[in-house]
mmCIF file with all atom_site columns, C-alpha atoms in Angstrom:
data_model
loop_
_atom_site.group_PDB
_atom_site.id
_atom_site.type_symbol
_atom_site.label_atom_id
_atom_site.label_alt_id
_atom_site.label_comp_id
_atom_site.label_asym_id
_atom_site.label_entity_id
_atom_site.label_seq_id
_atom_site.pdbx_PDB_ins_code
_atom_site.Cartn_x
_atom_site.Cartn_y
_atom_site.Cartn_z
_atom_site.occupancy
_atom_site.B_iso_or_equiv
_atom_site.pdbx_formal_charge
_atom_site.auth_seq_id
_atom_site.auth_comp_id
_atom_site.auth_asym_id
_atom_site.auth_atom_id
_atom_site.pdbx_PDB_model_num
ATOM 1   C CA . UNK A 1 1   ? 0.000   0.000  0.000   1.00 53.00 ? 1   UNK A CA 1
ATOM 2   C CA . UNK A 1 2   ? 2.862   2.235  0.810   1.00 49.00 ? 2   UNK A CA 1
ATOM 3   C CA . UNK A 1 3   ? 4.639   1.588  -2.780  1.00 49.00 ? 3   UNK A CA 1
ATOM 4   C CA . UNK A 1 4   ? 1.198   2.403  -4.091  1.00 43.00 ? 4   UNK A CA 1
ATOM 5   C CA . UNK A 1 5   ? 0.819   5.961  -2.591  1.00 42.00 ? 5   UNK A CA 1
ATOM 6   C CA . UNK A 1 6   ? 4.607   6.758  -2.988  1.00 43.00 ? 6   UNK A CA 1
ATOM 7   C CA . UNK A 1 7   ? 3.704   6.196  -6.837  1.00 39.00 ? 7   UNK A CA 1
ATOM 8   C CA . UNK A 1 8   ? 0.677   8.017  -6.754  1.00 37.00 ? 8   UNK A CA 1
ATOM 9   C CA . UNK A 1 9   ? 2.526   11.282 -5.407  1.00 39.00 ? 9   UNK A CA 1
ATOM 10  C CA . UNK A 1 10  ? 5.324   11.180 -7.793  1.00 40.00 ? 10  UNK A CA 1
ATOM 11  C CA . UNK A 1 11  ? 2.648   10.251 -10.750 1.00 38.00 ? 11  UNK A CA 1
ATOM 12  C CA . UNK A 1 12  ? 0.256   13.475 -10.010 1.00 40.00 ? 12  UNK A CA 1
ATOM 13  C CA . UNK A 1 13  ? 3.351   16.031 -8.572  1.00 39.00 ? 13  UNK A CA 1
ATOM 14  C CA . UNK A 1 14  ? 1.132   19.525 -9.542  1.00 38.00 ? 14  UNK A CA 1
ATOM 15  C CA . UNK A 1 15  ? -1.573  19.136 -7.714  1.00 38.00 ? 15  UNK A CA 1
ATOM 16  C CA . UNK A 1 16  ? -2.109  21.915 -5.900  1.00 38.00 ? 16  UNK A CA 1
ATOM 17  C CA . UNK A 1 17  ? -4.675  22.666 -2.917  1.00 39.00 ? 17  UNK A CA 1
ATOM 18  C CA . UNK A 1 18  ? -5.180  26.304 -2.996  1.00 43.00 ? 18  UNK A CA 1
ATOM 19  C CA . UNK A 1 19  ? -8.635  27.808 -4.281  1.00 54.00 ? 19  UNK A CA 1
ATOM 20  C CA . UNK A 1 20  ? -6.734  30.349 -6.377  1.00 64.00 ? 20  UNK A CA 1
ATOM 21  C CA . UNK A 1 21  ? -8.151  28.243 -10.269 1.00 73.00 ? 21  UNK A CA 1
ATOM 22  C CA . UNK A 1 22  ? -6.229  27.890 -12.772 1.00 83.00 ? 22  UNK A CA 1
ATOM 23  C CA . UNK A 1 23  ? -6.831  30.040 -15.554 1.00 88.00 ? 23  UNK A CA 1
ATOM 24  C CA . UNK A 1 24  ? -7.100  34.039 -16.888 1.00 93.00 ? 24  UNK A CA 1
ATOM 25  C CA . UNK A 1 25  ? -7.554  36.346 -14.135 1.00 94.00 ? 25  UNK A CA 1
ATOM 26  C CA . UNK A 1 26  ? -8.450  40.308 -15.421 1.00 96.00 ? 26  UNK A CA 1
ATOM 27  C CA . UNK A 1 27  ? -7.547  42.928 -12.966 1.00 94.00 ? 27  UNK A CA 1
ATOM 28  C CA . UNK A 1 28  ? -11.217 44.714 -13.012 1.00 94.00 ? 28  UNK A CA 1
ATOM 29  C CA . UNK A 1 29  ? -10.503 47.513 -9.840  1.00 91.00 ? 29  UNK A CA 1
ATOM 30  C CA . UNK A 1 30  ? -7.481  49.028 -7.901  1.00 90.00 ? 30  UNK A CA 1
ATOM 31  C CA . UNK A 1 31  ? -8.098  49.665 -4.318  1.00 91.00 ? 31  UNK A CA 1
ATOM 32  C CA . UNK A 1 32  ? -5.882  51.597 -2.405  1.00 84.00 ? 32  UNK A CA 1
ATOM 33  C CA . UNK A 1 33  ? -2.698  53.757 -2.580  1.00 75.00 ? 33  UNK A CA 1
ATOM 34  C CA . UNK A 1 34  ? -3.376  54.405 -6.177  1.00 65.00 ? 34  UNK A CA 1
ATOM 35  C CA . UNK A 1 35  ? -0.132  56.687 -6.154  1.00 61.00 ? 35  UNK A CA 1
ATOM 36  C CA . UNK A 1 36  ? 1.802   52.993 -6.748  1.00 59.00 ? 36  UNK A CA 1
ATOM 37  C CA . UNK A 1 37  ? -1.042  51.449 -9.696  1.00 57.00 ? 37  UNK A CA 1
ATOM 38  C CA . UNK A 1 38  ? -2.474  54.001 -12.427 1.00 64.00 ? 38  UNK A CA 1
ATOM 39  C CA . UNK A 1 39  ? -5.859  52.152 -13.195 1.00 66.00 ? 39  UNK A CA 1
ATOM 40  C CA . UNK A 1 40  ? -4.946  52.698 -16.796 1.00 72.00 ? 40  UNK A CA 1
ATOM 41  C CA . UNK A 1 41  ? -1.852  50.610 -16.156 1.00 83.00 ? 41  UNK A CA 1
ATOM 42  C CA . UNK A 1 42  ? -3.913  47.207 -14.797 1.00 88.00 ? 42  UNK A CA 1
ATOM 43  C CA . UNK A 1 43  ? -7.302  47.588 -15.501 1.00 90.00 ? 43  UNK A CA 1
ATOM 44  C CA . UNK A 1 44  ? -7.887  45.009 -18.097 1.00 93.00 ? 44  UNK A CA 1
ATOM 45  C CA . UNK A 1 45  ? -4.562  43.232 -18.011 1.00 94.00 ? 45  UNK A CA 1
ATOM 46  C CA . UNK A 1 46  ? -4.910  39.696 -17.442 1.00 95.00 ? 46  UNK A CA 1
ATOM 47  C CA . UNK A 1 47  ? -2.835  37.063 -15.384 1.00 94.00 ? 47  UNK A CA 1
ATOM 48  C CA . UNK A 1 48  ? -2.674  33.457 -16.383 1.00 93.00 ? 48  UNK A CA 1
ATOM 49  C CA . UNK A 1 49  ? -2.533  30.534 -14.002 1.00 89.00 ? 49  UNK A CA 1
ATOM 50  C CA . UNK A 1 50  ? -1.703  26.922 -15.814 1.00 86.00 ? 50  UNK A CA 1
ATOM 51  C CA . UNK A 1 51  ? -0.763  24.230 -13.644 1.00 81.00 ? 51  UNK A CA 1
ATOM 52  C CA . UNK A 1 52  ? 3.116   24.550 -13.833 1.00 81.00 ? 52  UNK A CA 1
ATOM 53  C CA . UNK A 1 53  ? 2.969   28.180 -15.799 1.00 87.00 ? 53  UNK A CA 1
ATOM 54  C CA . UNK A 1 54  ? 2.018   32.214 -15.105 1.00 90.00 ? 54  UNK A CA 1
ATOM 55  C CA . UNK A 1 55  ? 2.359   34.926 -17.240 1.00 92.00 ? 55  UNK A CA 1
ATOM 56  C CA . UNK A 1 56  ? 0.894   38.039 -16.701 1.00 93.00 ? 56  UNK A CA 1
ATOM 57  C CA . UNK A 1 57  ? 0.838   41.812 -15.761 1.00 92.00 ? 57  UNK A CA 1
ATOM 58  C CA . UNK A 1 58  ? 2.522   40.064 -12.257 1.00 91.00 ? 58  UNK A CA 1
ATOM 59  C CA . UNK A 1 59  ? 4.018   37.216 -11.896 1.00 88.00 ? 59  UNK A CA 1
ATOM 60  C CA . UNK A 1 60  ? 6.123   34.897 -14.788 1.00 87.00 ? 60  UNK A CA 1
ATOM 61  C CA . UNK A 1 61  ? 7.157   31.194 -14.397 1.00 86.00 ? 61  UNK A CA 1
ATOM 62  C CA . UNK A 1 62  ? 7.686   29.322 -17.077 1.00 80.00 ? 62  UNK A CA 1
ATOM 63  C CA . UNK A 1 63  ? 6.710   25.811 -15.527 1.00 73.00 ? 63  UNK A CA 1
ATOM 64  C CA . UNK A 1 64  ? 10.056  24.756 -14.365 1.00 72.00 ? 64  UNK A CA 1
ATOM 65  C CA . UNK A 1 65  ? 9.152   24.509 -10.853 1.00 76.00 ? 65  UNK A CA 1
ATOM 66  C CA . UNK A 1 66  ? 5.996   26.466 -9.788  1.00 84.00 ? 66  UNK A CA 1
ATOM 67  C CA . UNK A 1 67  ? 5.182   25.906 -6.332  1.00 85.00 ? 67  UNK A CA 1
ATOM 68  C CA . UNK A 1 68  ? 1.951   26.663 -4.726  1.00 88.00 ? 68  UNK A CA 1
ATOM 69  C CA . UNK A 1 69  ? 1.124   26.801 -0.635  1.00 92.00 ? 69  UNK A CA 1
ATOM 70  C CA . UNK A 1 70  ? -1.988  27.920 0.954   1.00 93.00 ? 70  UNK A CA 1
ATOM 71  C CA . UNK A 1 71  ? -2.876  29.447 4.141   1.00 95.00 ? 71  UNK A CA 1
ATOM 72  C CA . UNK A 1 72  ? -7.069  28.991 5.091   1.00 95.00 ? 72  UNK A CA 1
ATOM 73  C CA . UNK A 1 73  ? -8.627  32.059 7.764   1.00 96.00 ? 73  UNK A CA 1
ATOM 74  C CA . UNK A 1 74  ? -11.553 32.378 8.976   1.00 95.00 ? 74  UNK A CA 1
ATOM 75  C CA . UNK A 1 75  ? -12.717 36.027 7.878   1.00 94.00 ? 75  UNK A CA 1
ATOM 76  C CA . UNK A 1 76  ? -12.275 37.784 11.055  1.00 94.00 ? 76  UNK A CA 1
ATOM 77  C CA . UNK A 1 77  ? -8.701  35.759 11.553  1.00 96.00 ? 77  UNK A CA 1
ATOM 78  C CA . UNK A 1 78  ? -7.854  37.610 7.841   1.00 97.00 ? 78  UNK A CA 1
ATOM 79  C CA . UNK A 1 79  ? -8.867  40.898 9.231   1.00 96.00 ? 79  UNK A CA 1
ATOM 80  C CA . UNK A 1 80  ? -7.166  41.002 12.211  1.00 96.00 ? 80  UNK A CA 1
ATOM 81  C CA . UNK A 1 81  ? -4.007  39.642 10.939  1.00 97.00 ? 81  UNK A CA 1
ATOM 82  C CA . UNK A 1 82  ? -1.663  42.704 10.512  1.00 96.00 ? 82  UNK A CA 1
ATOM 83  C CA . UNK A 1 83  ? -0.272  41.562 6.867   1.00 95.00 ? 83  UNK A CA 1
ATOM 84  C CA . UNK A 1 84  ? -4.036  41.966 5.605   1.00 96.00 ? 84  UNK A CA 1
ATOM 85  C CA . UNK A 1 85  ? -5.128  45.353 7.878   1.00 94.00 ? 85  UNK A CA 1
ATOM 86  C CA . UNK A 1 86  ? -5.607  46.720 4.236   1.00 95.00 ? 86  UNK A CA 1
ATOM 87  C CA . UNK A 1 87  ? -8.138  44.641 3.485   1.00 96.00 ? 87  UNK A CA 1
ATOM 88  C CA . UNK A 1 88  ? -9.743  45.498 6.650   1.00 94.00 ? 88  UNK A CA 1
ATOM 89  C CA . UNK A 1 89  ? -9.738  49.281 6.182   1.00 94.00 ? 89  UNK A CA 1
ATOM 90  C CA . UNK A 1 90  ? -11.163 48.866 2.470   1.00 94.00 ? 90  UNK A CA 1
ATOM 91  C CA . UNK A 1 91  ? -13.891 46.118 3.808   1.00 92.00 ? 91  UNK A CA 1
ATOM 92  C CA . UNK A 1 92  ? -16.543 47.666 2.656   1.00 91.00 ? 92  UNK A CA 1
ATOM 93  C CA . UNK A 1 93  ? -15.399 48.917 -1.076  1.00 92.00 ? 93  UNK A CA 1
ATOM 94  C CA . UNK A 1 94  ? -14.459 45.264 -1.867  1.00 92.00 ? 94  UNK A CA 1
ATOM 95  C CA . UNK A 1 95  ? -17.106 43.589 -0.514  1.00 88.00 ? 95  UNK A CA 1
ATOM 96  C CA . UNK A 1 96  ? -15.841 41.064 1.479   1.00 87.00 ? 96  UNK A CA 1
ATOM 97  C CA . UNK A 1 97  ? -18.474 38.363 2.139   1.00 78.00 ? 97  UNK A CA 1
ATOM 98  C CA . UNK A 1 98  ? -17.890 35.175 3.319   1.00 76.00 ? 98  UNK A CA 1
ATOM 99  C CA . UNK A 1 99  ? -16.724 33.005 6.229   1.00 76.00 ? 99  UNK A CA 1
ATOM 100 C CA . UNK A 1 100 ? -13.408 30.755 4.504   1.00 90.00 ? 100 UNK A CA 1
ATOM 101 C CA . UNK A 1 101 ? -10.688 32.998 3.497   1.00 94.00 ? 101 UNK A CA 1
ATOM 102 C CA . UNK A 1 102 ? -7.317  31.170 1.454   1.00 93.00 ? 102 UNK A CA 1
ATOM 103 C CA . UNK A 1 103 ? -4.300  32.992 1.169   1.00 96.00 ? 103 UNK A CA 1
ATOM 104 C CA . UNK A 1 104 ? -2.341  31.354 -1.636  1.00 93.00 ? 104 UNK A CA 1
ATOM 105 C CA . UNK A 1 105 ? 1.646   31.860 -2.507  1.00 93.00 ? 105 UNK A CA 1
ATOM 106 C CA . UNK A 1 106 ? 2.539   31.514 -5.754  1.00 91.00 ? 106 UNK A CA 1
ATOM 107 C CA . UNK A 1 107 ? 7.088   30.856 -6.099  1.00 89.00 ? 107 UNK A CA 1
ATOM 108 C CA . UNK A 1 108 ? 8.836   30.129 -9.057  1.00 87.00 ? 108 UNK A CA 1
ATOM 109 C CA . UNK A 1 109 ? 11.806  28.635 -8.101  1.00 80.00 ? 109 UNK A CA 1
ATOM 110 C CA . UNK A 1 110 ? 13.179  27.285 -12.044 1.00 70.00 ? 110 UNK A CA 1
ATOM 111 C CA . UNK A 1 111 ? 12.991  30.205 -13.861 1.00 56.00 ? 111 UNK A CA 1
ATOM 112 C CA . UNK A 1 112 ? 16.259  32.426 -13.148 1.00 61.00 ? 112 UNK A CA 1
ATOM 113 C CA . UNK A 1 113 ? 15.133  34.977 -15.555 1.00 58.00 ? 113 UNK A CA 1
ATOM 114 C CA . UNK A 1 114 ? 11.849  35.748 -13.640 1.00 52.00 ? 114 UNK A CA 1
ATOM 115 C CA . UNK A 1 115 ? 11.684  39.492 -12.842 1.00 56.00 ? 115 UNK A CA 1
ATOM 116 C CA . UNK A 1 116 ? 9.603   38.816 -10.072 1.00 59.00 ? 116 UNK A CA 1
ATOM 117 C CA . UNK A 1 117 ? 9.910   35.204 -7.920  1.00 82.00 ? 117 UNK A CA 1
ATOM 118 C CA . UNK A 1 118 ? 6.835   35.046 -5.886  1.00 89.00 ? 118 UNK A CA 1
ATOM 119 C CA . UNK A 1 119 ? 3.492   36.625 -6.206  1.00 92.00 ? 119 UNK A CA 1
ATOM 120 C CA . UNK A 1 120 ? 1.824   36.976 -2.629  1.00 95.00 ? 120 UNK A CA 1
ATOM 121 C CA . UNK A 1 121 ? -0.594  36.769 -1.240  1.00 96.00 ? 121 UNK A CA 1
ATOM 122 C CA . UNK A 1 122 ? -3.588  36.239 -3.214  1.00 95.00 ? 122 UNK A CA 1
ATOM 123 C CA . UNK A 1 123 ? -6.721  35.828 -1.476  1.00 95.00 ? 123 UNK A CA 1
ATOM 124 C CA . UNK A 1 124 ? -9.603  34.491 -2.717  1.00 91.00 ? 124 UNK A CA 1
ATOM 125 C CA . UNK A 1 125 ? -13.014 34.139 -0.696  1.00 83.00 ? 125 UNK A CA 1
ATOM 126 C CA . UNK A 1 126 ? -15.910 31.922 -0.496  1.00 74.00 ? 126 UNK A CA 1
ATOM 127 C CA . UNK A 1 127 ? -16.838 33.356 -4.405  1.00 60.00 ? 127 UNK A CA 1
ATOM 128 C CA . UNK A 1 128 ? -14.052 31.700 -6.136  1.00 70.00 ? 128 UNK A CA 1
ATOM 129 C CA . UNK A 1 129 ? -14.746 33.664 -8.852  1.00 83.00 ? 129 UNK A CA 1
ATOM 130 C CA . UNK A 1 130 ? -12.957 36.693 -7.646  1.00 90.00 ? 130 UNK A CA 1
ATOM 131 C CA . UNK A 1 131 ? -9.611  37.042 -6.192  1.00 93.00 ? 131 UNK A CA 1
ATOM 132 C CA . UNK A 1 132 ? -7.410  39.765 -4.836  1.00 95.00 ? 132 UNK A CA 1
ATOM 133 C CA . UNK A 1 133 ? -3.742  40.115 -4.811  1.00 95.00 ? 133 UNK A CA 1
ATOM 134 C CA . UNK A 1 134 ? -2.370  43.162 -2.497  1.00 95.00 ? 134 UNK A CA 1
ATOM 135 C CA . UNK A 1 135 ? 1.123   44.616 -3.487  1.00 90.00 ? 135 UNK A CA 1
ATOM 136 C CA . UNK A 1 136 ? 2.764   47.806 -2.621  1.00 84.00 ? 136 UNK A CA 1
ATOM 137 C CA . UNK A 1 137 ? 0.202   49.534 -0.511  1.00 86.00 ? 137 UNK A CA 1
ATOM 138 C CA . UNK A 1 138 ? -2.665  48.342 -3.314  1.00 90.00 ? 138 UNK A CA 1
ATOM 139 C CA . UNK A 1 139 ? -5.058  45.643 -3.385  1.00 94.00 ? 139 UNK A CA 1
ATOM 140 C CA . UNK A 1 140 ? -5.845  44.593 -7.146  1.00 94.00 ? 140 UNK A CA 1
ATOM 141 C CA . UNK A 1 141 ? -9.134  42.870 -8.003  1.00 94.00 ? 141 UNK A CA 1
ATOM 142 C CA . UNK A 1 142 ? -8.891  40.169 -10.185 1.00 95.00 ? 142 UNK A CA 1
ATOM 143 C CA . UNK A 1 143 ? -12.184 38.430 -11.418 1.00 94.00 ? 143 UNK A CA 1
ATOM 144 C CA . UNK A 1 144 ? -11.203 34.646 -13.924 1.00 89.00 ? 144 UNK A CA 1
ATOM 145 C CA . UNK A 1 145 ? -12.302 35.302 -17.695 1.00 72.00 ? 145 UNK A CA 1
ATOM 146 C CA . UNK A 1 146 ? -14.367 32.285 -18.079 1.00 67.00 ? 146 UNK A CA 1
ATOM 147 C CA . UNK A 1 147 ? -14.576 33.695 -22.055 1.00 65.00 ? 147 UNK A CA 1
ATOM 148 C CA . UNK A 1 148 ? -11.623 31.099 -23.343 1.00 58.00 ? 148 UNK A CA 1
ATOM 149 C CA . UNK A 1 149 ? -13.055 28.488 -22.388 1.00 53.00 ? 149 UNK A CA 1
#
């Protein structure tokens, strides 16, 4: 039985448990210090999640070694954690509804010509439809672009 689930692991190596889907994400909104993010400089720019690759307005890895890790909150654990207090003062403006939070790191450890190695965090809430991903004082809405598909 152990051989068995040994094989199993190595056999299916990208699965990953986060809730962050893969696929096109669009920024739609900025939040935030919008001194750092011009909305005319995300709004509409997409980035792509696929298994082992992302490319996009954030974050590049070019599938040699992707690796994903996930953190779940409960939504008033999220608040009142002080790496998220921006999410707390913009509550309201973003809508945050639910009760299971997941905070998801994305790290590309393979691809040495990567401008930026890890994109985190990106949250994503009970609608998986939407997720957020704060950097540099500004918390960028990103909804998945279910139109390729």
């Amino acid at each position: 039985m152990k051989k068995l689930l040994i094989f199993l692991i190595f056999l299916f190596p990208s699965i990953s448990y986060s809730n962050v889907y893969d696929g096109i994400w669009e920024v739609t909104d900025v939040v935030g210090e919008r001194w750092f993010s011009l909305k005319t400089r995300h709004i509409g720019k997409t980035q792509e999640l696929w298994k082992g690759y992302a490319g996009g307005v954030f974050f590049t890895c070019n599938a040699k070694g992707m690796v994903t890790t996930s953190k779940d909150y409960t939504l008033d654990e999220f608040l009142n954690t002080k790496e998220f207090r921006l999410f707390s003062k913009h509550k309201d403006e973003l809508d945050l509804v639910g009760t299971k939070v997941s905070v998801t790191r994305k790290t590309c450890t393979g691809n040495y010509l990567a401008s930026r190695k890890e994109m985190y965090p990106i949250v994503t809430f009970e609608d998986w439809d939407r997720a957020f991903y704060l950097s540099k004082g500004v918390i960028f809405v990103m909804e998945q672009d279910w139109s390729s598909y």
